[in-house]
Each structure stands twice: as C-alpha cells, then as structure tokens.
PDB file of C-alpha atoms in Angstrom:
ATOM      1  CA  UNK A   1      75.045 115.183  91.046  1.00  0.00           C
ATOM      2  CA  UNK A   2      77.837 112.483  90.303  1.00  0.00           C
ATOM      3  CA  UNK A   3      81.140 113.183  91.576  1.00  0.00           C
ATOM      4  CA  UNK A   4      84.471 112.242  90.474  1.00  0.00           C
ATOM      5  CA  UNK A   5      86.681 109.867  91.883  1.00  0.00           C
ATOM      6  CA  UNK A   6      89.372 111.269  93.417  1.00  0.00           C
ATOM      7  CA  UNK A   7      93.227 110.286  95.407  1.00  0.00           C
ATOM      8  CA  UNK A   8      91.491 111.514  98.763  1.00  0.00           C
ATOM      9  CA  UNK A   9      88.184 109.285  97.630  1.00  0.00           C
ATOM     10  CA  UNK A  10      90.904 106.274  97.607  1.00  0.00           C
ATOM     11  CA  UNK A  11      92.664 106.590 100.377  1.00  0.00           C
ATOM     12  CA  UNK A  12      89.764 106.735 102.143  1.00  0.00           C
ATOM     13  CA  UNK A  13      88.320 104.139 101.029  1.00  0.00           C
ATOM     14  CA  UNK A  14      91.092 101.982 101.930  1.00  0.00           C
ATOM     15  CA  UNK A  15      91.918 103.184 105.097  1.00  0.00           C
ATOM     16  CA  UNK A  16      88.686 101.634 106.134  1.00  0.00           C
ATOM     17  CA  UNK A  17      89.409  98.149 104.974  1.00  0.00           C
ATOM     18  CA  UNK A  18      92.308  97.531 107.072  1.00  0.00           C
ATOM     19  CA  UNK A  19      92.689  93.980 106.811  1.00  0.00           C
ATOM     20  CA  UNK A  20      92.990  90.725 104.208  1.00  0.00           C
ATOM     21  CA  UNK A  21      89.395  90.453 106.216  1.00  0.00           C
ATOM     22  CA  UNK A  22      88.037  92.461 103.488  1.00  0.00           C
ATOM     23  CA  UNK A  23      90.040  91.159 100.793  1.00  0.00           C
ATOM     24  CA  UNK A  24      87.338  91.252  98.473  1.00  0.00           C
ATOM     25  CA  UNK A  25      85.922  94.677  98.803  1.00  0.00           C
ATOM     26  CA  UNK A  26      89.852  96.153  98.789  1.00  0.00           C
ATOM     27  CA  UNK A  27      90.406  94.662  94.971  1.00  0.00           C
ATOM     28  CA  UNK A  28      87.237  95.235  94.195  1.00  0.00           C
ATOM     29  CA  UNK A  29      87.659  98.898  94.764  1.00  0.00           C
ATOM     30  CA  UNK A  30      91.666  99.530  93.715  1.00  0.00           C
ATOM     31  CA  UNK A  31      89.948  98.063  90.731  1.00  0.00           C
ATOM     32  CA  UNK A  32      87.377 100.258  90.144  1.00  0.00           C
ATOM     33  CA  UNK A  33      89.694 103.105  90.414  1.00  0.00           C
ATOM     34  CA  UNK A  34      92.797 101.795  88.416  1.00  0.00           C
ATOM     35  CA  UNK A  35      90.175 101.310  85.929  1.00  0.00           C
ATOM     36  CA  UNK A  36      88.412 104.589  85.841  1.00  0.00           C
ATOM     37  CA  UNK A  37      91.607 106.787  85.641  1.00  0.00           C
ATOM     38  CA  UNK A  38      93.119 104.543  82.765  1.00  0.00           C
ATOM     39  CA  UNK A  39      89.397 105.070  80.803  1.00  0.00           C
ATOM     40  CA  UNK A  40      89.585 108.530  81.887  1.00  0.00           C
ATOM     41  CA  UNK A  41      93.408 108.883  79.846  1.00  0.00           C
ATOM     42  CA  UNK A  42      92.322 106.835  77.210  1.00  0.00           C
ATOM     43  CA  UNK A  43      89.306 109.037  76.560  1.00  0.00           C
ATOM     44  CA  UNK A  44      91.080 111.931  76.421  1.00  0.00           C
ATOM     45  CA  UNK A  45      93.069 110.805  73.154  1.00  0.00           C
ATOM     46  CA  UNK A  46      89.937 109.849  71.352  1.00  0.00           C
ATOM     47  CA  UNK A  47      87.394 111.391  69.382  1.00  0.00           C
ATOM     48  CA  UNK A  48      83.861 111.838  70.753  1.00  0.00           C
ATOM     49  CA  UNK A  49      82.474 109.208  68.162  1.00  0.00           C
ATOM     50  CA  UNK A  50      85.095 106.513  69.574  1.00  0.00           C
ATOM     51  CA  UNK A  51      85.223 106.689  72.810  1.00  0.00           C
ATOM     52  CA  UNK A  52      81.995 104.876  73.706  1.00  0.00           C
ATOM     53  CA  UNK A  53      83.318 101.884  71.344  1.00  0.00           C
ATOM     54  CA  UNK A  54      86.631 102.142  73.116  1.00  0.00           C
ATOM     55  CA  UNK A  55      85.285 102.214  76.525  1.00  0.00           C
ATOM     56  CA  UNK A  56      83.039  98.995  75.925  1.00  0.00           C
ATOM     57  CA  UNK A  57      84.786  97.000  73.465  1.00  0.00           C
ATOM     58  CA  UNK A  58      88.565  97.544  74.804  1.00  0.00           C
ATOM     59  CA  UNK A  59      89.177  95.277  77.762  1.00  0.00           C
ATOM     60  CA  UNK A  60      91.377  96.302  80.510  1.00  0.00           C
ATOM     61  CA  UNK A  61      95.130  94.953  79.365  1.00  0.00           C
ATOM     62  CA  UNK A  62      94.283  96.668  75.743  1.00  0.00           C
ATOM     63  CA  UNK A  63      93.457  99.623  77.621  1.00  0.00           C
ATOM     64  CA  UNK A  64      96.782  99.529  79.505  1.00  0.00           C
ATOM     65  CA  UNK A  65      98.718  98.539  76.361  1.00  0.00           C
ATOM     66  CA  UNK A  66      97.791 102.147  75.460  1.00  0.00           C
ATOM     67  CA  UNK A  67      98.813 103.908  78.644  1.00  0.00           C
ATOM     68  CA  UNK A  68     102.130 102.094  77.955  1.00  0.00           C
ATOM     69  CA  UNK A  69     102.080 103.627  74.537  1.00  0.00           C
ATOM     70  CA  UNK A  70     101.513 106.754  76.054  1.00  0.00           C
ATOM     71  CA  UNK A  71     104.584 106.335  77.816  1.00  0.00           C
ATOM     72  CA  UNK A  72     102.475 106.513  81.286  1.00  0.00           C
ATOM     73  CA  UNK A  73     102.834 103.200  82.156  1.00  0.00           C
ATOM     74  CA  UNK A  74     106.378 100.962  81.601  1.00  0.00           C
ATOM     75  CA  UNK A  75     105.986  97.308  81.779  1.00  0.00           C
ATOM     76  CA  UNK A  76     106.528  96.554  85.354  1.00  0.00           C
ATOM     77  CA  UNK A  77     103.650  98.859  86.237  1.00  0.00           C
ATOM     78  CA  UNK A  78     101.323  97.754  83.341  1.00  0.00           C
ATOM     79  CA  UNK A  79     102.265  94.163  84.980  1.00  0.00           C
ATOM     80  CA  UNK A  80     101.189  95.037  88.751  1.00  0.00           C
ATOM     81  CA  UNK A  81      98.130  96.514  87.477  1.00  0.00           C
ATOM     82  CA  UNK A  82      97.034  93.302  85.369  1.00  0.00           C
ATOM     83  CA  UNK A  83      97.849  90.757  88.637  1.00  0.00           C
ATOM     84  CA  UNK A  84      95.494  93.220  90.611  1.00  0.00           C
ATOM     85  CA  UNK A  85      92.921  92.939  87.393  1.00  0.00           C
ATOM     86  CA  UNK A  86      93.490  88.857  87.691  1.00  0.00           C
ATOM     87  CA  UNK A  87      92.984  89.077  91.444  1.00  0.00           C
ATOM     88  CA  UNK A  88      89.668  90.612  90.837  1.00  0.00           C
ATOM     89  CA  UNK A  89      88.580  88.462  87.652  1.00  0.00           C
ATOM     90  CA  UNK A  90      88.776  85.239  90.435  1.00  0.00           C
ATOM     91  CA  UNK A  91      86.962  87.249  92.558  1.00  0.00           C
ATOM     92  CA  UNK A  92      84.178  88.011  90.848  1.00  0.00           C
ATOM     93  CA  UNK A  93      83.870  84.580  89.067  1.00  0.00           C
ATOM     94  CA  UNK A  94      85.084  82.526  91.735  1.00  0.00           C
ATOM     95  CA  UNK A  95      82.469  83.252  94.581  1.00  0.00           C
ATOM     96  CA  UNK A  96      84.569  81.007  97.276  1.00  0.00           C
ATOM     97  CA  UNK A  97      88.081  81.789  96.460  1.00  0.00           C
ATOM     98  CA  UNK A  98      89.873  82.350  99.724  1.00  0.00           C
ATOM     99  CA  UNK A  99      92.723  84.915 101.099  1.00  0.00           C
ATOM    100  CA  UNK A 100      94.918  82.033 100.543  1.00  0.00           C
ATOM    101  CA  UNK A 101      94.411  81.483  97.618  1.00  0.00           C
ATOM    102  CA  UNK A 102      94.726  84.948  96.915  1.00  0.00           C
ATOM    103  CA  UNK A 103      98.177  85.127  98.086  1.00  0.00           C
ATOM    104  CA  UNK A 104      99.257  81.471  96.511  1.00  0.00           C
ATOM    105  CA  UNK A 105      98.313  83.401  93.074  1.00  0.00           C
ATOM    106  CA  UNK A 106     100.404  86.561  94.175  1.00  0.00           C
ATOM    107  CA  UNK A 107     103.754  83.900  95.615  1.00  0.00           C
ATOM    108  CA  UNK A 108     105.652  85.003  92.527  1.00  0.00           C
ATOM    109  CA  UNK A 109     104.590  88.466  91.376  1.00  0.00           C
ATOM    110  CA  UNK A 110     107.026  91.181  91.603  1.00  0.00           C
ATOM    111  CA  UNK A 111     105.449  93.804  93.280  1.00  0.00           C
ATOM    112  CA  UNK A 112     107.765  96.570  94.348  1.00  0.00           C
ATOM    113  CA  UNK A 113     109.080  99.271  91.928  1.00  0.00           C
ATOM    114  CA  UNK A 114     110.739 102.999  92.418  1.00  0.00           C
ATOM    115  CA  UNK A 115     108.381 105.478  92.863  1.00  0.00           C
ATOM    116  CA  UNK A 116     109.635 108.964  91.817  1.00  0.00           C
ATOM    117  CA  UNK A 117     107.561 112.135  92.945  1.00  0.00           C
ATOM    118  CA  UNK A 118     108.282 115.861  93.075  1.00  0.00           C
ATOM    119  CA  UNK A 119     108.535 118.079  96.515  1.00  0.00           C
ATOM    120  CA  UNK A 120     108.640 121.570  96.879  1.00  0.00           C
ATOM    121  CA  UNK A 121     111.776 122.353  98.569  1.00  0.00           C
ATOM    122  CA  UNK A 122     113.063 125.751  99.337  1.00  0.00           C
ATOM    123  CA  UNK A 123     110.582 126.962  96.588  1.00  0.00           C
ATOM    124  CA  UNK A 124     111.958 124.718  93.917  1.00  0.00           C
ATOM    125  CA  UNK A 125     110.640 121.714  92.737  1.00  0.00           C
ATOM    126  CA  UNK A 126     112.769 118.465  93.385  1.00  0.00           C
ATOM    127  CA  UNK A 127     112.295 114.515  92.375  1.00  0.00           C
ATOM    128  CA  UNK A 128     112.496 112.304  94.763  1.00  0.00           C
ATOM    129  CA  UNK A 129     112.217 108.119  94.953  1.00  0.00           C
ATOM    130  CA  UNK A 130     111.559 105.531  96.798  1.00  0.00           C
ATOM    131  CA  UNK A 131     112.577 102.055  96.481  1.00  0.00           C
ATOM    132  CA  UNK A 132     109.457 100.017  97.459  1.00  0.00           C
ATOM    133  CA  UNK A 133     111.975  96.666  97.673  1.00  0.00           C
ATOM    134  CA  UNK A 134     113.226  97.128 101.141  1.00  0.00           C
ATOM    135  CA  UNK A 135     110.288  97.978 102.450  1.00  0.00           C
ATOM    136  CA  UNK A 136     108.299  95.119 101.263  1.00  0.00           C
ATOM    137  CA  UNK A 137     110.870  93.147 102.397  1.00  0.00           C
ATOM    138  CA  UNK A 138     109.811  93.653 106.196  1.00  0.00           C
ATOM    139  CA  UNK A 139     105.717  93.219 104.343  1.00  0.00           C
ATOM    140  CA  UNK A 140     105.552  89.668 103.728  1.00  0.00           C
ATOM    141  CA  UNK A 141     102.035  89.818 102.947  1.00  0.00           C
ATOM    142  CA  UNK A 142     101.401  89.870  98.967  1.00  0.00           C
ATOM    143  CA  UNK A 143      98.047  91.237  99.220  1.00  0.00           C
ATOM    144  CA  UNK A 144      99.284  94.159 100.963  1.00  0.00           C
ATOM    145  CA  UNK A 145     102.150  94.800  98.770  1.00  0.00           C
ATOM    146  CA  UNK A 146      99.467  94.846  95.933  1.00  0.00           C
ATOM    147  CA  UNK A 147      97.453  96.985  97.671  1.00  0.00           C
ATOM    148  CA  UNK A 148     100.235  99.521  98.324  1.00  0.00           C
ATOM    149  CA  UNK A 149     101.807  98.845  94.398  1.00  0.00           C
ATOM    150  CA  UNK A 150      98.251  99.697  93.446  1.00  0.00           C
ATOM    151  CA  UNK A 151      97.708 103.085  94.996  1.00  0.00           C
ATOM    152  CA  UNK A 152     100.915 104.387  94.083  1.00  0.00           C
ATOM    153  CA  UNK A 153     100.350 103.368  90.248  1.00  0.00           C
ATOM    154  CA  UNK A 154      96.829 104.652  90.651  1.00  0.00           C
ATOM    155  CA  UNK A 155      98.367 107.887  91.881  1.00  0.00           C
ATOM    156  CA  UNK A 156     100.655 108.038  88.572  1.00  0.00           C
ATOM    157  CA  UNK A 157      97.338 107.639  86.884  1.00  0.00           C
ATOM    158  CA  UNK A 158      95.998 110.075  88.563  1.00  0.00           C
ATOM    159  CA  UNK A 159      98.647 112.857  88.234  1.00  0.00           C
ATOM    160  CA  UNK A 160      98.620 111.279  84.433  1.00  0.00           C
ATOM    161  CA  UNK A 161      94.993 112.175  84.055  1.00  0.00           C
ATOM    162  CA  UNK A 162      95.708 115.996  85.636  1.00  0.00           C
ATOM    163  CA  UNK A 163      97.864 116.594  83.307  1.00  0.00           C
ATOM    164  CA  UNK A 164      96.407 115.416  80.414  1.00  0.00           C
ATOM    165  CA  UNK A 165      93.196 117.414  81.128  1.00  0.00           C
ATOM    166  CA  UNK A 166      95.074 120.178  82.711  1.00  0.00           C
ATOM    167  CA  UNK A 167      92.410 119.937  85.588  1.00  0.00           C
ATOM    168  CA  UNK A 168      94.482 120.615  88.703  1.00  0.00           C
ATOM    169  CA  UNK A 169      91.625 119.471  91.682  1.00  0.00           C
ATOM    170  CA  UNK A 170      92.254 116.342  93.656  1.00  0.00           C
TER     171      UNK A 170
END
C-alpha cells in the first residue's frame, strides 16, 4: 500500500541528514516533497482528463506560477522554491558539483521571509510570525538557510493542500 507524504515524513527525513555531508540527498528530498505538494494543489483545480497532461507536461516554475495564482505562494516564496529546484537541476546533471559550489550559487539568494502561523491560545486561535532575517543572520551557511526556507514553504504547501482537500491528517 503507498502512503502519502507527510510534514512528520519530512522532518524526519531531514533530521537524519544533519550535515552539508549529505548535501545531495537533503535537496534531493526537500525536492521531492516541494514538488509533490505543489502537484498535489495543482491537481486539485483540474479536471480528471487534465491532470495527467498537467502533471507531465507542466515543469516545476509553471507549476508554481499557478500556486502564485492561487494566491498560495507570493513571489519571494515562489523564488526560494525555484533556487532549491536550480540547486537540484546541478545536482542531478552535474554528477561532481561540490558543497562549494553549492553555496557560491546560493552567495546572493535571499532566503529568509516572515513566517505567519496560528496557535491555540486560551482556546482562541491567534497568528503569530517569525522573522527568519535575524536568525539567519547568526546561520551563515546558505545551504542551511535553504534547507530551513524550504520546510517552512513546504509546510505552507502542506497546510495549502489540507485545506484545499479538506483532509485534516498529517
């Protein structure tokens, strides 16, 4: 039986990589799921006769040109997610590439945004933000800030998703 990917999956997943060690495998997977929650959004707007031709024939920018559309995704966001889809497009075509080089790609990519999510406090439900720029401030390292940028906007995709479908499970 195949089962969904899922926030917990994620984190998971990259709690075990740990280190620019395993730069390849971390991009590889943020990837993966960045791309299977936008195809999961974008499905649910189509028909059943155009999906299949959108998921194949749609490459991954187009596919977050709609998410923008949908007013999931502003531009800053869409950005992030296309440097992580160019960080993987070298690594899969260029077998050699180094962390380095990684990071000399990443030297002048914004990567910190505000994050707003909800709490429950006192039984009501409250927005709250964070400002990723100070704290990437004391995380030099691009390739983490990516990492983290990624999550987060994969967790708006998610929560996107969830309420597009009105499927509640994590």
């Amino acid at each position: 039986m195949k089962t969904e990917p899922t926030l917990k999956n994620l984190i998971e997943d990259v709690n075990q990589l740990g280190s620019l060690k395993n730069h390849r495998l971390a991009v590889l997977g943020l990837q993966l799921y960045a791309e299977h929650f936008v195809n999961e959004i974008v499905m649910t707007q189509m028909s059943e006769h155009a999906k299949k031709e959108v998921r194949t024939h749609l490459t991954f920018p187009q596919k977050l040109r709609i998410l923008q559309e949908m007013k999931i995704l502003d531009d800053h966001k869409k950005q992030i997610l296309q440097s992580l889809n160019k960080v993987r497009d070298n690594l899969v075509h260029e077998l050699t590439i180094s962390p380095e080089e990684i990071l000399k790609k990443l030297k002048h990519t914004k990567l910190e945004f505000k994050y707003s999510y909800a709490i429950i406090q006192n039984d009501k439900p409250k927005t709250k933000t964070l400002d990723l720029k100070p704290h990437y401030k004391k995380i030099p390292n691009k390739f983490t800030q990516l990492t983290i940028s990624s999550i987060l906007i994969i967790g708006i995709l998610y929560n996107a998703l969830q309420r597009t479908t009105k499927n509640p499970t994590m």
